[in-house]
PDB file of C-alpha atoms in Angstrom:
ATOM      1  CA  UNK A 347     -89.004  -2.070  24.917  1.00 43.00           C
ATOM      2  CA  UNK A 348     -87.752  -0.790  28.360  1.00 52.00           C
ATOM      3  CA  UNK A 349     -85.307   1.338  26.391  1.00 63.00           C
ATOM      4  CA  UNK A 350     -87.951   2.762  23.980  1.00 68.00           C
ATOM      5  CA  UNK A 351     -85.535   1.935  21.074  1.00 69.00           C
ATOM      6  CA  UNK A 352     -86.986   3.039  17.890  1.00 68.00           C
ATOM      7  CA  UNK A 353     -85.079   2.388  14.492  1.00 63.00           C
ATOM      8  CA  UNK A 354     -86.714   2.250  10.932  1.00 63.00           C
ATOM      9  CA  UNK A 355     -84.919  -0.792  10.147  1.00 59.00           C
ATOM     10  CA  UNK A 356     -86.985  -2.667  12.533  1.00 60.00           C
ATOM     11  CA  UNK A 357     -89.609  -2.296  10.054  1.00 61.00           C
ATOM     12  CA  UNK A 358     -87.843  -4.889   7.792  1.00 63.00           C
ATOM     13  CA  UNK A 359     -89.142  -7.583   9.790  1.00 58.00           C
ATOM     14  CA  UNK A 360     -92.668  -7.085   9.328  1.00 62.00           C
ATOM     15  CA  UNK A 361     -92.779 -10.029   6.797  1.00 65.00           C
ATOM     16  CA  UNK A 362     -92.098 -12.658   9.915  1.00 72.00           C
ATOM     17  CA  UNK A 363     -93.414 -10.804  12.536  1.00 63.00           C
ATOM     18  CA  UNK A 364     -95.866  -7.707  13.406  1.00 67.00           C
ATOM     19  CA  UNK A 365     -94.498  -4.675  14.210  1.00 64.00           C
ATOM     20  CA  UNK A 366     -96.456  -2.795  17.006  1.00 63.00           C
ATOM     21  CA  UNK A 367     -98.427   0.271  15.371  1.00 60.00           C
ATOM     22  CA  UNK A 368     -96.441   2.955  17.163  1.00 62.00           C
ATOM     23  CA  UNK A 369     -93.660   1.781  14.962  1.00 62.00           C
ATOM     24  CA  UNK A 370     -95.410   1.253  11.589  1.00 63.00           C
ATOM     25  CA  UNK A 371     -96.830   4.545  11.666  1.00 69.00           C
ATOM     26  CA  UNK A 372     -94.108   6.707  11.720  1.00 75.00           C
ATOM     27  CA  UNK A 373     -90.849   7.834   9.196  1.00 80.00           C
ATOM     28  CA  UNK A 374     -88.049   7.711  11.391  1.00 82.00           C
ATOM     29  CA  UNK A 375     -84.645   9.980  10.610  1.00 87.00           C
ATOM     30  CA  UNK A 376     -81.628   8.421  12.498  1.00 88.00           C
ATOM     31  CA  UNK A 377     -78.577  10.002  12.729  1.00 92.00           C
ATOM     32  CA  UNK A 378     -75.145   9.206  14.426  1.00 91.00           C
ATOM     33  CA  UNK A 379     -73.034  11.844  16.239  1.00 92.00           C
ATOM     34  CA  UNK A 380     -70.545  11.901  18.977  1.00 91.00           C
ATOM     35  CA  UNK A 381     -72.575  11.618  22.113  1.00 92.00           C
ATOM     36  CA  UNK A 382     -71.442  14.905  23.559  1.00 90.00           C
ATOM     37  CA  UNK A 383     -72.614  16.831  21.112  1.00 90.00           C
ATOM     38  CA  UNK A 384     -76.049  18.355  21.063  1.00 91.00           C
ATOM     39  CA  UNK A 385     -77.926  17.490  17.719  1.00 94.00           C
ATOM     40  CA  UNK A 386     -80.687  19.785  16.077  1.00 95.00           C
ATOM     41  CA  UNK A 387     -82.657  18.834  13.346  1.00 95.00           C
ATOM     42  CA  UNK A 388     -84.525  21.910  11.636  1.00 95.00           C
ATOM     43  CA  UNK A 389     -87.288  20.633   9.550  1.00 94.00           C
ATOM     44  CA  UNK A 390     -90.631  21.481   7.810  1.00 92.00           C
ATOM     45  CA  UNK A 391     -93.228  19.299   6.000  1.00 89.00           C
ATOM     46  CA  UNK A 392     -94.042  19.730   2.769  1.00 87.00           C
ATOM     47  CA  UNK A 393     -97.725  18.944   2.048  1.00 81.00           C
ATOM     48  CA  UNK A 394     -97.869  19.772  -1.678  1.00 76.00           C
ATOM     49  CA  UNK A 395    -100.031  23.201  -1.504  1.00 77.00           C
ATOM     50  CA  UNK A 396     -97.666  26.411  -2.517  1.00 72.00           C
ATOM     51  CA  UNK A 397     -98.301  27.765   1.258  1.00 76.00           C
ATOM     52  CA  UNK A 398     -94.851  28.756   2.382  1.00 80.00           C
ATOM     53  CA  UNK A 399     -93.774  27.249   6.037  1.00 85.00           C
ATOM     54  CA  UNK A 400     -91.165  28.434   8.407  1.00 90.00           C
ATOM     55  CA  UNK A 401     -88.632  25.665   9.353  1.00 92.00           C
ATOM     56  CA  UNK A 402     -89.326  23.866  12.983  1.00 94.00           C
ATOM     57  CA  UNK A 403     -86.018  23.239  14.723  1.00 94.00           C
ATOM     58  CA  UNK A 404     -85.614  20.980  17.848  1.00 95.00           C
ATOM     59  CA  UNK A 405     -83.051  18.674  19.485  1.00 95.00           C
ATOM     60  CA  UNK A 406     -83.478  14.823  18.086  1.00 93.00           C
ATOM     61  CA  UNK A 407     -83.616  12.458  20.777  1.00 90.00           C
ATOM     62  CA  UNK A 408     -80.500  10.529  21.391  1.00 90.00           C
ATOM     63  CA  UNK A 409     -81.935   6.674  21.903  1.00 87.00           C
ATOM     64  CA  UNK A 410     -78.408   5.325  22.721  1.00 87.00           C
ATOM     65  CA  UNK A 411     -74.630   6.997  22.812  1.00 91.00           C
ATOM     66  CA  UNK A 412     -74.286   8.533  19.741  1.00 90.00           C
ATOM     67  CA  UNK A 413     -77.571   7.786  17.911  1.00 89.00           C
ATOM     68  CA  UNK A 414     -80.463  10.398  17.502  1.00 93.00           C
ATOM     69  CA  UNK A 415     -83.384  10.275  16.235  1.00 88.00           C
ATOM     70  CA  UNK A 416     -86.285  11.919  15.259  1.00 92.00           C
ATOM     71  CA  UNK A 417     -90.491  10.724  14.616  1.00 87.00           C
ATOM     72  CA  UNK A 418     -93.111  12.073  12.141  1.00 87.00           C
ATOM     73  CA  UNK A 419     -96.101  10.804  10.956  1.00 82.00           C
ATOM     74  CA  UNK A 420     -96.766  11.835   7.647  1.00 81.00           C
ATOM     75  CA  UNK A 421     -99.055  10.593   5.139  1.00 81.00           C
ATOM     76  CA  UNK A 422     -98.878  10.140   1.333  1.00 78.00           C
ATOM     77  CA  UNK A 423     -97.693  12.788  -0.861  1.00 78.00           C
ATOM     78  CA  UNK A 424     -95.860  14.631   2.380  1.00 83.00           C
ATOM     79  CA  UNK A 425     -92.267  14.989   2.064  1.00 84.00           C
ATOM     80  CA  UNK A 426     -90.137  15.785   4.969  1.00 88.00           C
ATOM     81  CA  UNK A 427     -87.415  18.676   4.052  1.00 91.00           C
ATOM     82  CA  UNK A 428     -85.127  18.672   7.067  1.00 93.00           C
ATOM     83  CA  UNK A 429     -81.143  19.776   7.774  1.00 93.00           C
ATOM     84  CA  UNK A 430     -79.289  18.601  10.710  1.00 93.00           C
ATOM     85  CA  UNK A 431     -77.238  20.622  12.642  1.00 92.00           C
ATOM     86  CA  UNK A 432     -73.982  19.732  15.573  1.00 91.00           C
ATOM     87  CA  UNK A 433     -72.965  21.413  18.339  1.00 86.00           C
ATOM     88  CA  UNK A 434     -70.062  20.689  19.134  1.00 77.00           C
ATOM     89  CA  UNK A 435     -69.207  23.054  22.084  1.00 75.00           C
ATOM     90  CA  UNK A 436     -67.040  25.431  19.661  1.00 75.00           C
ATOM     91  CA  UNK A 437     -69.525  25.692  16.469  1.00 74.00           C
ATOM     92  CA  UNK A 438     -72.746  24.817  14.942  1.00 75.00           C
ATOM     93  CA  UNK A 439     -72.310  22.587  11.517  1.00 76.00           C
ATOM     94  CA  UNK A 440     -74.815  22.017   9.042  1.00 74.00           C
ATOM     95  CA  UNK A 441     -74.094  18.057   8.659  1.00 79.00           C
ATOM     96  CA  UNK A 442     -76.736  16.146   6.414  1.00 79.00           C
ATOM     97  CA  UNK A 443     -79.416  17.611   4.411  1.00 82.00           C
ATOM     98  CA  UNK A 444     -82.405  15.667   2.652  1.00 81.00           C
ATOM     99  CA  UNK A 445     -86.001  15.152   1.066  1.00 81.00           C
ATOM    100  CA  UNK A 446     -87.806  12.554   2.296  1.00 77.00           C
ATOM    101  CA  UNK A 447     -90.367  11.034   1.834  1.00 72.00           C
ATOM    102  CA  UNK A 448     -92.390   7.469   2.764  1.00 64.00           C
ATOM    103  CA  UNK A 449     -91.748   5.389  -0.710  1.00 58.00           C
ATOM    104  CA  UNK A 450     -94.469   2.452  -1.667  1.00 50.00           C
ATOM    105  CA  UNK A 451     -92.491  -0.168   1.062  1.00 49.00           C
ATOM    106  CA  UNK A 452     -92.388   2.262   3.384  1.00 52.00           C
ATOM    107  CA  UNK A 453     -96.085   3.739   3.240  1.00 55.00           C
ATOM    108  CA  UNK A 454     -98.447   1.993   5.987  1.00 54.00           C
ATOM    109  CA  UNK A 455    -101.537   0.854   4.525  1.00 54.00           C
ATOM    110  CA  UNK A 456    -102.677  -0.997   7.310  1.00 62.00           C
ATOM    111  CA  UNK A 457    -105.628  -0.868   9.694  1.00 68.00           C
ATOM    112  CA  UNK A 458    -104.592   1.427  11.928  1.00 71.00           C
ATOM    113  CA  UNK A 459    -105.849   5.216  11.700  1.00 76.00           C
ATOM    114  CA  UNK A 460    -103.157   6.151   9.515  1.00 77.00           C
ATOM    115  CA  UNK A 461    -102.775   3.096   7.325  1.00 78.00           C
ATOM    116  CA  UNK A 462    -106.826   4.010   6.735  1.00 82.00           C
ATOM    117  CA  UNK A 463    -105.999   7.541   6.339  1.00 83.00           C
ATOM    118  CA  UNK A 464    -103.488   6.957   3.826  1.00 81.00           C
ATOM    119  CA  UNK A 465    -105.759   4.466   1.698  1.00 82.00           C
ATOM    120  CA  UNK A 466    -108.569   7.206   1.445  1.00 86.00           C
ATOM    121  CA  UNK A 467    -106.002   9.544   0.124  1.00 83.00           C
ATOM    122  CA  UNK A 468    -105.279   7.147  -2.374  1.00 83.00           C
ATOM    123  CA  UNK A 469    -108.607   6.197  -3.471  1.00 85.00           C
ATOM    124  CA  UNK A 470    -109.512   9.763  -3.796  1.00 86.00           C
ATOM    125  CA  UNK A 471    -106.493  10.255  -5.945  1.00 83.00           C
ATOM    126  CA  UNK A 472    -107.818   7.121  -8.098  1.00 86.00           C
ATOM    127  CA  UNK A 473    -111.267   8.521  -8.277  1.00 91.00           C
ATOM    128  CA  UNK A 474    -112.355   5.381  -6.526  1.00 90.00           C
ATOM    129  CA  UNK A 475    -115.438   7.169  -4.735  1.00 91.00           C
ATOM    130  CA  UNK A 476    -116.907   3.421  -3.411  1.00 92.00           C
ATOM    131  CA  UNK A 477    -113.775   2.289  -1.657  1.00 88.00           C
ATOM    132  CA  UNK A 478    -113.562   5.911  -0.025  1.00 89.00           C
ATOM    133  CA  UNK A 479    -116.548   5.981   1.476  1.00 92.00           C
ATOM    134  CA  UNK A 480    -116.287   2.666   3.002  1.00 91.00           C
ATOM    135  CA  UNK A 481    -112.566   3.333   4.263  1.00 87.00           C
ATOM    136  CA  UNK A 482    -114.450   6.539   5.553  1.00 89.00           C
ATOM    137  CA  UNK A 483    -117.133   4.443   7.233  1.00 91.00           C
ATOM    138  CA  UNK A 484    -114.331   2.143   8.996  1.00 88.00           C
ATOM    139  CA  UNK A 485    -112.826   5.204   9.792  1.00 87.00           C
ATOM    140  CA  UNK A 486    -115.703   6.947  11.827  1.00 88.00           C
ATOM    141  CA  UNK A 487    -116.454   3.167  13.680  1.00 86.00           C
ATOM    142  CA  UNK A 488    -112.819   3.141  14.869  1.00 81.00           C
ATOM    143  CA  UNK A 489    -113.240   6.011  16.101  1.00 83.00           C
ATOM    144  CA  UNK A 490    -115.966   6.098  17.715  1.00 83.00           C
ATOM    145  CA  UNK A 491    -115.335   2.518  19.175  1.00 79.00           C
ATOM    146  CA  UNK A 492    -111.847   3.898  20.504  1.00 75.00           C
ATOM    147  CA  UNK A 493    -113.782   7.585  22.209  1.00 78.00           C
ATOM    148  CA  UNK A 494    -116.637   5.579  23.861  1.00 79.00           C
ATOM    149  CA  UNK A 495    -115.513   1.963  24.687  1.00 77.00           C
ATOM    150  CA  UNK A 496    -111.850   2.243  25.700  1.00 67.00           C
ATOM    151  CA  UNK A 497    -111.164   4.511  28.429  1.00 64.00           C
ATOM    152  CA  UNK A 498    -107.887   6.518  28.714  1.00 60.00           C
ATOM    153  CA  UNK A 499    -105.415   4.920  31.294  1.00 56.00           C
TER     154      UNK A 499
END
């Protein structure tokens, strides 16, 4: 849209009509706020292995007065651990706090890059070696067709 609106509900309607890619691909954390504050969300993600991360902290966007949000593309078994954080001018306030992570309606299994990604995860954690290496085979044609067909505009 001209706006560059981005909501996770939107992703509701994918049973009547297709949701563009950008949109399917990504775990989207909305929050509302009064518009003249400044919102921060401090966040790392969580990929399973016992390697200990720092926590990334940036301003979420605000998409329209008073709601922010924030993209990631993560992939099965990633959970987002984030806290959000007001400023208000006089203090900073730890507001929300969560866990997240993309449940079974939520995690994109399409044809996209991701949606493949996700199903080789999944195979490989079903010790389904066949449908791996084909979803690997799709996966290197895509991407070659995308490098050496369609040129960058």
């Amino acid at each position: 849209s001209e706006r560059n609106i981005r909501l996770n509900f939107f992703k509701q309607y994918s049973r009547w009509m297709e949701i563009p890619y950008y949109l399917t691909d990504k775990l989207i954390i909305e929050y509302k706020a009064d518009p003249k504050h400044k919102v921060f969300i401090h966040y790392l993600i969580d990929t399973g292995n016992s390697v200990k991360k720092p926590y990334i902290g940036e301003e979420m966007k605000s998409i329209y007065p008073g709601i922010f949000t924030k993209e990631f593309i993560i992939f099965y078994g990633e959970n987002v651990l984030y806290y959000i954080t007001e400023e208000s001018g006089y203090n900073d306030i730890i507001t929300e706090s969560r866990n997240i992570s993309l449940d079974d309606d939520e995690l994109y299994l399409g044809e996209s890059r991701y949606g493949i990604l996700n199903n080789m995860v999944l195979s490989l954690e079903m010790n389904d070696e066949v449908t791996f290496k084909e979803l690997s085979l799709q996966y290197t044609k895509n991407r070659y067709l995308s490098d050496n067909i369609f040129e960058i505009m």
